[in-house]
Coordinates of C-alpha atoms and ligand atoms in Angstrom, one line a residue:
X1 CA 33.5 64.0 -40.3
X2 CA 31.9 60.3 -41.7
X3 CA 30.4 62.6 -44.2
X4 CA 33.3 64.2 -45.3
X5 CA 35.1 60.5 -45.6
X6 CA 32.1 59.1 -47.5
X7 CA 32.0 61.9 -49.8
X8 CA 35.9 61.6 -50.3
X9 CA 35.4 58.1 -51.0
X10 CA 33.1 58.8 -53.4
X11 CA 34.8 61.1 -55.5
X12 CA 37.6 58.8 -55.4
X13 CA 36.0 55.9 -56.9
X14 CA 33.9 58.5 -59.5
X15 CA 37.5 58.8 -60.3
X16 CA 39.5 55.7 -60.1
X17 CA 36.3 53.9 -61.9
X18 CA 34.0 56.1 -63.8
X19 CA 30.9 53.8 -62.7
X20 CA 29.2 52.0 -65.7
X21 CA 25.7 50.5 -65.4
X22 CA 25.0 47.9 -63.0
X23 CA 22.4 46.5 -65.5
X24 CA 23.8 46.9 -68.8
X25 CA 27.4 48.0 -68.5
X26 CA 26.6 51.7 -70.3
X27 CA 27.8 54.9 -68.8
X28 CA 26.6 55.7 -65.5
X29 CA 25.0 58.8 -65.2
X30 CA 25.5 61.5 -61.9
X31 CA 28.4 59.4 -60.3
X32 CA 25.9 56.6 -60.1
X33 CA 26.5 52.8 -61.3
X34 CA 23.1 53.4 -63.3
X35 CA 22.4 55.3 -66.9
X36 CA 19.9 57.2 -67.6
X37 CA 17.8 54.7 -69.9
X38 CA 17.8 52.2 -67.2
X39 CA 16.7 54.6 -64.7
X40 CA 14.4 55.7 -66.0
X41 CA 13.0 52.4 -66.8
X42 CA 12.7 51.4 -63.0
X43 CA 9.1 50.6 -61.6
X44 CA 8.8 54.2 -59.9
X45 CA 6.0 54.1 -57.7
X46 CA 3.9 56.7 -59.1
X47 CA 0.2 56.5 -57.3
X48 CA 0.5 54.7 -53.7
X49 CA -1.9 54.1 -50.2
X50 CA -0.7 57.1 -48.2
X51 CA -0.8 54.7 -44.7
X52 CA 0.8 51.5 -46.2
X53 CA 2.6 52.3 -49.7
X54 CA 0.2 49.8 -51.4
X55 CA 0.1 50.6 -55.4
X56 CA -2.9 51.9 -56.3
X57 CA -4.4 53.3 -59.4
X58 CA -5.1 57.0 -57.8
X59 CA -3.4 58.1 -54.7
X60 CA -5.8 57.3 -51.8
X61 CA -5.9 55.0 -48.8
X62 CA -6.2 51.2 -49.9
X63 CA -9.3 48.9 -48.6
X64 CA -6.6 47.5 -45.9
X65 CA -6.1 50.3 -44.5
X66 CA -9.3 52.0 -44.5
X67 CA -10.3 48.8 -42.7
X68 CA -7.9 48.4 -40.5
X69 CA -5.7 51.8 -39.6
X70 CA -1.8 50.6 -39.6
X71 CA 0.0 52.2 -36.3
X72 CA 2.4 54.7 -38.9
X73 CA 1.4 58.2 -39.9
X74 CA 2.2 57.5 -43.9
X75 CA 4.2 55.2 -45.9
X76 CA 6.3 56.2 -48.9
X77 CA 8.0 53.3 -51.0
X78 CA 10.5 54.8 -54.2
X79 CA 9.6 51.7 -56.4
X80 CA 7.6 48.6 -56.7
X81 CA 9.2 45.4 -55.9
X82 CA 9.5 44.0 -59.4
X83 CA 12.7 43.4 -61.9
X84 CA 15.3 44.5 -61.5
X85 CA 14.8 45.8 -58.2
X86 CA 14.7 42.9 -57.0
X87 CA 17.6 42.1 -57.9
X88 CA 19.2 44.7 -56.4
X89 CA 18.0 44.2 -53.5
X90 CA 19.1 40.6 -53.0
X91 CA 22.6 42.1 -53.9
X92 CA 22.2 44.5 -51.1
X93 CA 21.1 42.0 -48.2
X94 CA 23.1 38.4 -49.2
X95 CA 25.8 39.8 -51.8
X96 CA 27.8 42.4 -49.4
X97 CA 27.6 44.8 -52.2
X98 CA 28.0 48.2 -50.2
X99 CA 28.2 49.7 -53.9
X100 CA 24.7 49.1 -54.2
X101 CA 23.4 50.8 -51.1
X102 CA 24.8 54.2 -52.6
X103 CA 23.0 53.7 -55.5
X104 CA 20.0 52.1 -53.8
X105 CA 20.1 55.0 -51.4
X106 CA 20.3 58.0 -53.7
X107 CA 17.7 56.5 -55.8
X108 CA 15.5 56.7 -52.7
X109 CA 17.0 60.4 -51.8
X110 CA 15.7 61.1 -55.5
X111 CA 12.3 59.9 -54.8
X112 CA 11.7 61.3 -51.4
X113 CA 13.1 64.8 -52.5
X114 CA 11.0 64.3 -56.0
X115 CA 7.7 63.7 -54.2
X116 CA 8.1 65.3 -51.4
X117 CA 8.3 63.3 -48.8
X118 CA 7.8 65.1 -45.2
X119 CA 11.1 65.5 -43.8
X120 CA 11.4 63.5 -40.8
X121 CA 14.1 64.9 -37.5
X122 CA 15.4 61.9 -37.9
X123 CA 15.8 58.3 -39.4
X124 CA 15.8 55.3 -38.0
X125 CA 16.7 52.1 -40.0
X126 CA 14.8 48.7 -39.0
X127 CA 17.3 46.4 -37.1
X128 CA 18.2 43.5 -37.6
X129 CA 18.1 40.7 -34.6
X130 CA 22.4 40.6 -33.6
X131 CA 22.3 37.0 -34.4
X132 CA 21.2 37.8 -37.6
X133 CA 23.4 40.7 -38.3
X134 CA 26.3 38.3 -37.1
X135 CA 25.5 35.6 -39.6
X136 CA 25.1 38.4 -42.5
X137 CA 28.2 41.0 -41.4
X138 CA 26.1 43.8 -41.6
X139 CA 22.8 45.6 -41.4
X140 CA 21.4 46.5 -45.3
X141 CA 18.4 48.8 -43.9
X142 CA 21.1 50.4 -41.9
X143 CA 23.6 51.0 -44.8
X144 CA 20.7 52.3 -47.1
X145 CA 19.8 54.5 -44.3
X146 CA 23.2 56.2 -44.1
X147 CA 23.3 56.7 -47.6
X148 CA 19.2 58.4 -47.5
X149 CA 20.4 60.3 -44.3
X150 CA 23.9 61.8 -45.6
X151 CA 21.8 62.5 -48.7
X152 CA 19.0 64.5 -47.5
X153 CA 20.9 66.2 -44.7
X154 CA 18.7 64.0 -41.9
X155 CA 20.3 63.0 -38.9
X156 CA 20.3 58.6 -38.9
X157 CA 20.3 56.7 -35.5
X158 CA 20.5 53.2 -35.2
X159 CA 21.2 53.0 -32.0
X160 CA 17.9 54.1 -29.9
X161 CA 16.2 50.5 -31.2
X162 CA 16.5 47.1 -31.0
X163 CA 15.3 44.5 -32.2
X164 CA 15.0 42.4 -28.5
X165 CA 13.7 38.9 -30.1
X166 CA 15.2 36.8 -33.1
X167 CA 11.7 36.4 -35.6
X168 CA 11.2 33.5 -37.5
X169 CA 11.2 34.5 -41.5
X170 CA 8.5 36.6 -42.5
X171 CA 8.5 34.8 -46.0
X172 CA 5.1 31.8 -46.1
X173 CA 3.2 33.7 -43.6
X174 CA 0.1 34.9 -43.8
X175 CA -0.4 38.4 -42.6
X176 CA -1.9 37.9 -38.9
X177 CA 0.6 35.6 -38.4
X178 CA 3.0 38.3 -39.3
X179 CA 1.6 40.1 -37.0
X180 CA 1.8 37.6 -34.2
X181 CA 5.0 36.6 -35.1
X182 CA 7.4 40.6 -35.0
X183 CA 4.8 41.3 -31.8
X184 CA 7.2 42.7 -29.2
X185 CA 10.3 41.8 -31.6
X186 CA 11.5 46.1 -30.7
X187 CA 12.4 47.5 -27.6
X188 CA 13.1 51.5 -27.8
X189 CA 16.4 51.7 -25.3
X190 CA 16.7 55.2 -25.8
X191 CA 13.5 57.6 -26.5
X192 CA 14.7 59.6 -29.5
X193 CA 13.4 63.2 -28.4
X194 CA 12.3 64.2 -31.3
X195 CA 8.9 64.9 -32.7
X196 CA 8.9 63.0 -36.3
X197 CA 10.8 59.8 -37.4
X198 CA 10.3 58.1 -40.5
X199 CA 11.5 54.4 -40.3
X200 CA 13.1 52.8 -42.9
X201 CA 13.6 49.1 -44.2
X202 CA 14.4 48.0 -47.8
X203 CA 11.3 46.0 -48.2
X204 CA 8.3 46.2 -47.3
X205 CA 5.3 43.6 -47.8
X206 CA 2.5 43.6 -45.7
X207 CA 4.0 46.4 -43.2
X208 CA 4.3 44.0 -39.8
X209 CA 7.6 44.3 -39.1
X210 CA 8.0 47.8 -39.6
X211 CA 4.8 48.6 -37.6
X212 CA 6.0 46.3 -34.7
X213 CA 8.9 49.3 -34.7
X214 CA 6.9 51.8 -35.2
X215 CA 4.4 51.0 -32.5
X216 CA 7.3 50.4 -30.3
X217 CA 8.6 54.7 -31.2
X218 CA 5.2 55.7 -30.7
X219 CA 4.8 54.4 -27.3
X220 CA 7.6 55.6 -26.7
X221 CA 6.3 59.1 -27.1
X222 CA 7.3 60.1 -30.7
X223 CA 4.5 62.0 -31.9
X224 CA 4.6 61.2 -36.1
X225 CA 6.1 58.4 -37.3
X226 CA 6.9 57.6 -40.7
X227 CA 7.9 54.4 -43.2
X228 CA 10.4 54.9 -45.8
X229 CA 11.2 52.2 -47.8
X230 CA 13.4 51.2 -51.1
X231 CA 10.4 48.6 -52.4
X232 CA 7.1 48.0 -51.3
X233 CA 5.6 44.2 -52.6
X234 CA 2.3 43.6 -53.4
X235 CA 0.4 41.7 -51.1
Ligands
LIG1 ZN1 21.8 50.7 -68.1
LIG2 ZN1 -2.9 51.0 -47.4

């Protein structure tokens, strides 16, 4: 049914406004606010650390990693975090621009399908603290997530997590602090019953938050669990 709606809607405003660029105001190309130059000129992420999405010359794990197993199974990031992504993604969390989660999302449907990304049973967006998602009026890793799922045919659930403890900002910390600081920040309330999640988030940087979740899913008896996200910063 929400499917049917948001595909309505779609073809609706493919109709009322034939979308133009988002960065240069040319045509838009498959119903998206983006043409095909400026796609195309995004900073794909090509060559990537299979456990942390870490750009790397050759595909591989990265020296982190190798070091120091993260909890997830494999990471897959679409782009690097660089102009204009970054751009668009400030849109998408402070600017209430639900127009740029459907193009954010099937720009990340294009790269998972692309590369092929293992299929999860199910996705699970990182949530926000309520407070948090009361201050901002709604959840951007969530809205993306809709967009992926509805895209790719993958059932989304927001509602089997939550995030139990308001963090501090992520942003000025170094990465064991990170660590310290999303500890315990996700409680599973419901065990998804299935055997392969991929969480997903907009951003990633050094992987903390997401790995607090995912650590959280994996005691929680999910077998293989997965991080999809939009962006992944260098470290
Ligand atoms: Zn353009
Ligand atoms: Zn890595």
């Amino acid at each position: 049914m929400t499917r049917k709606v948001d595909e309505a809607i779609d073809a609706l405003l493919a109709y009322l406004l034939p979308p133009q660029c988002t960065l240069c105001g040319a045509a838009g190309v498959d119903r998206l606010p983006l043409c095909a130059g400026c796609r195309d000129e995004l900073p794909w992420l090509a060559t990537a650390c299979r456990l942390c999405a870490q750009p790397l010359p050759v595909a591989g794990v990265c020296g982190h990693c190798l070091r120091r197993p993260p909890p997830q199974d494999g990471a897959h990031a679409a782009f690097r975090y660089a102009p204009p992504l970054d751009r668009l993604v400030q849109g998408l969390k402070f600017g209430r621009r639900l127009g740029l989660a459907r193009l954010t999302g099937a720009l990340l449907a294009q790269a998972a399908t692309a590369q092929h990304w293992p299929r999860p049973d199910l996705l699970i967006p990182v949530p926000l603290h309520d407070t948090r998602l009361r201050q901002r009026g709604y959840d951007q890793a969530q809205v993306l997530a809709r967009e992926v799922g509805r895209r790719l045919d993958v059932p989304v659930n927001w509602r089997t997590c939550q995030r139990v403890r308001a963090t501090a900002p992520q942003s000025g910390l170094d990465r064991v602090a990170r660590r310290r600081n999303v500890r315990g920040a996700f409680a599973v309330t419901k065990p998804p019953g299935v055997d392969h999640v991929a969480v997903l988030d907009d951003v990633m940087t050094t992987g903390a938050t997401v790995g607090a979740l995912v650590t959280a899913l994996k005691r929680a008896g999910v077998a293989q669990v997965d991080v999809w996200t939009l962006c992944r910063a260098g470290r």
